[in-house]
């Protein structure tokens, strides 16, 4: 099965996957020091194509929010799931990410015949799956999943910011920026921080 392309966004389902009901799957939030990791699964509707889908990192916040609304409105099915900070610390971030992806696929109201996963490995789940490196810029359904996962996590971090304003989560979304690290040193580790991550673990050792 050929998954190569020239680097531009293509709906590969039109070519390699024409006999499959595919869902795209992607995650957001593997790198942050705080908050859950989120994942999304999307089955697009060929009768309602959505213009502008691409890797969520290449879109502005306003573009992502608008596209997220279109995806939820026009997709045949979509699902968003997460793995908690506790699961990340217990399982490790890779396994927690795989778990969130599996939950997203299992949450779809329609069962796909094939899940196309962004990256180089697939979660263990009943649905057949295939990993596509940089799939969020190659497969429209994965791009859609990337956008839903990213916007869902950003909105969640905005809610967490209202509970933990001292960490300025609204500015860095939990990523290890200089500001976040400075606030961690000043205010200490909270319940939403990933204690298995080196910068957080180092602070706990100093307590």
Coordinates of C-alpha atoms in Angstrom, one line a residue:
X1 CA 0.0 0.0 0.0
X2 CA 1.5 3.3 -1.1
X3 CA 1.4 6.1 1.5
X4 CA 4.0 8.3 -0.1
X5 CA 3.2 11.7 -1.5
X6 CA 4.9 14.9 -2.6
X7 CA 4.4 16.7 0.7
X8 CA 1.2 18.5 -0.2
X9 CA -2.1 17.7 1.5
X10 CA -3.9 14.9 -0.4
X11 CA -7.0 12.9 0.5
X12 CA -5.3 9.5 0.1
X13 CA -8.6 7.8 0.6
X14 CA -9.4 8.7 -3.0
X15 CA -6.5 6.6 -4.2
X16 CA -5.1 4.0 -1.8
X17 CA -8.2 3.6 0.4
X18 CA -11.1 3.9 -1.9
X19 CA -12.8 0.7 -0.6
X20 CA -12.3 1.6 3.0
X21 CA -14.2 3.6 5.5
X22 CA -11.3 5.4 7.0
X23 CA -10.9 7.6 10.1
X24 CA -8.0 9.9 10.7
X25 CA -6.4 9.9 14.2
X26 CA -4.0 12.4 15.8
X27 CA -3.0 13.6 19.2
X28 CA -2.1 16.9 20.9
X29 CA -0.1 17.6 24.0
X30 CA 2.7 15.0 24.2
X31 CA 5.3 17.7 25.1
X32 CA 3.7 19.8 27.8
X33 CA 4.6 19.5 31.5
X34 CA 0.9 20.0 32.5
X35 CA -2.5 18.7 31.6
X36 CA -3.8 15.6 29.7
X37 CA -2.8 14.4 26.3
X38 CA -5.8 14.6 23.9
X39 CA -6.6 12.6 20.7
X40 CA -9.2 12.8 18.1
X41 CA -10.6 10.5 15.4
X42 CA -12.5 11.8 12.4
X43 CA -14.4 10.2 9.5
X44 CA -14.9 12.8 6.8
X45 CA -17.9 13.0 4.5
X46 CA -16.8 12.9 0.8
X47 CA -20.1 14.7 0.0
X48 CA -19.1 17.7 2.2
X49 CA -15.4 18.5 1.7
X50 CA -13.9 21.0 4.1
X51 CA -11.5 23.5 2.5
X52 CA -8.3 24.5 4.4
X53 CA -7.5 21.3 6.3
X54 CA -3.9 21.0 7.1
X55 CA -1.6 20.2 10.0
X56 CA -3.0 22.1 13.0
X57 CA 0.5 23.6 13.8
X58 CA 0.4 25.4 10.5
X59 CA -2.9 27.2 11.3
X60 CA -3.7 30.2 13.4
X61 CA -5.8 29.8 16.5
X62 CA -8.7 31.5 14.7
X63 CA -8.4 29.2 11.7
X64 CA -8.3 26.1 13.9
X65 CA -11.4 27.1 15.8
X66 CA -13.3 27.8 12.6
X67 CA -12.2 24.6 11.0
X68 CA -13.1 22.6 14.2
X69 CA -16.6 23.9 13.9
X70 CA -16.8 22.8 10.2
X71 CA -15.4 19.4 11.0
X72 CA -18.0 18.8 13.8
X73 CA -20.7 20.1 11.5
X74 CA -19.9 18.2 8.3
X75 CA -17.9 15.0 9.3
X76 CA -19.7 11.7 9.2
X77 CA -18.4 11.0 12.7
X78 CA -15.9 12.5 15.1
X79 CA -14.7 11.8 18.6
X80 CA -12.3 13.4 21.1
X81 CA -10.7 11.6 24.0
X82 CA -7.9 12.1 26.5
X83 CA -5.5 10.4 28.9
X84 CA -5.1 12.0 32.3
X85 CA -2.0 13.3 34.0
X86 CA -2.2 10.3 36.3
X87 CA -2.3 7.9 33.3
X88 CA 0.7 9.7 31.7
X89 CA 2.7 9.4 34.9
X90 CA 1.7 5.7 35.4
X91 CA 1.9 4.4 31.8
X92 CA 4.5 6.9 30.2
X93 CA 3.5 9.4 27.6
X94 CA 3.8 7.1 24.6
X95 CA 1.4 4.5 26.1
X96 CA -0.9 7.2 27.4
X97 CA -1.1 8.7 23.9
X98 CA -1.9 5.3 22.4
X99 CA -4.6 4.9 25.0
X100 CA -6.2 8.3 24.1
X101 CA -6.1 7.4 20.4
X102 CA -7.8 4.1 21.0
X103 CA -10.5 5.8 23.1
X104 CA -11.1 8.4 20.3
X105 CA -11.6 5.6 17.7
X106 CA -13.8 3.6 20.1
X107 CA -15.9 6.8 20.7
X108 CA -16.9 7.2 17.0
X109 CA -20.6 6.6 16.4
X110 CA -19.6 4.8 13.1
X111 CA -17.0 2.0 13.2
X112 CA -14.4 2.6 10.5
X113 CA -12.8 -0.3 8.6
X114 CA -9.3 1.4 8.8
X115 CA -7.8 3.9 11.1
X116 CA -4.9 6.0 9.7
X117 CA -2.7 7.1 12.6
X118 CA -0.4 10.1 12.4
X119 CA 3.2 9.0 13.3
X120 CA 5.2 5.8 13.1
X121 CA 3.2 3.5 15.4
X122 CA -0.4 2.5 16.0
X123 CA -2.4 1.8 19.2
X124 CA -3.6 -1.7 19.9
X125 CA -7.3 -1.8 19.1
X126 CA -10.0 -3.9 17.3
X127 CA -10.0 -1.6 14.2
X128 CA -7.2 -2.2 11.6
X129 CA -4.7 0.6 11.6
X130 CA -1.8 2.0 9.6
X131 CA 0.7 4.6 10.7
X132 CA 1.6 7.5 8.3
X133 CA 4.5 9.6 9.2
X134 CA 3.6 13.3 8.9
X135 CA 0.1 12.1 8.1
X136 CA -1.4 15.4 9.5
X137 CA -0.1 17.1 6.4
X138 CA -0.8 14.3 3.9
X139 CA -4.3 12.9 4.8
X140 CA -7.3 15.2 5.2
X141 CA -8.9 13.0 7.8
X142 CA -5.8 13.1 9.9
X143 CA -5.5 16.9 9.5
X144 CA -9.1 17.1 10.8
X145 CA -8.2 15.0 13.8
X146 CA -5.1 17.1 14.4
X147 CA -7.3 20.2 14.5
X148 CA -9.9 18.7 16.8
X149 CA -7.3 17.4 19.2
X150 CA -5.4 20.7 19.3
X151 CA -8.5 22.9 19.8
X152 CA -9.9 20.6 22.5
X153 CA -6.7 20.6 24.5
X154 CA -6.3 24.4 24.1
X155 CA -9.8 25.0 25.4
X156 CA -9.2 22.6 28.3
X157 CA -5.9 24.4 29.2
X158 CA -7.9 27.7 29.2
X159 CA -10.2 26.1 31.8
X160 CA -7.3 24.9 33.9
X161 CA -5.8 28.4 33.7
X162 CA -8.9 29.7 35.5
X163 CA -8.2 27.3 38.4
X164 CA -4.4 27.7 38.4
X165 CA -3.8 31.2 37.1
X166 CA -0.4 31.4 38.7
X167 CA 1.2 29.2 36.0
X168 CA 0.0 31.3 33.0
X169 CA -1.3 28.3 31.2
X170 CA -3.2 30.5 28.9
X171 CA 0.1 31.7 27.4
X172 CA 2.0 28.5 27.0
X173 CA -0.6 25.7 27.2
X174 CA 1.6 23.8 29.6
X175 CA 4.6 23.6 27.4
X176 CA 8.1 24.0 29.0
X177 CA 8.6 27.6 28.2
X178 CA 10.9 29.9 30.2
X179 CA 7.8 31.5 31.7
X180 CA 6.3 28.2 32.7
X181 CA 9.5 26.9 34.2
X182 CA 9.9 30.2 36.2
X183 CA 6.3 29.9 37.5
X184 CA 6.9 26.3 38.5
X185 CA 10.0 27.2 40.5
X186 CA 8.0 30.1 42.2
X187 CA 4.8 28.3 43.0
X188 CA 5.8 24.6 43.0
X189 CA 4.3 21.6 41.4
X190 CA 0.5 21.3 41.2
X191 CA -1.9 18.4 40.7
X192 CA -2.1 19.0 37.0
X193 CA 1.7 18.7 36.4
X194 CA 3.2 15.6 35.0
X195 CA 5.5 14.4 37.7
X196 CA 7.3 11.9 35.5
X197 CA 8.6 14.7 33.3
X198 CA 12.2 15.7 34.0
X199 CA 11.7 19.4 34.8
X200 CA 8.9 18.6 37.2
X201 CA 10.6 15.6 38.7
X202 CA 13.7 17.7 39.4
X203 CA 11.6 20.2 41.4
X204 CA 10.0 17.5 43.4
X205 CA 13.5 16.2 44.4
X206 CA 14.3 19.6 45.8
X207 CA 11.3 19.6 48.2

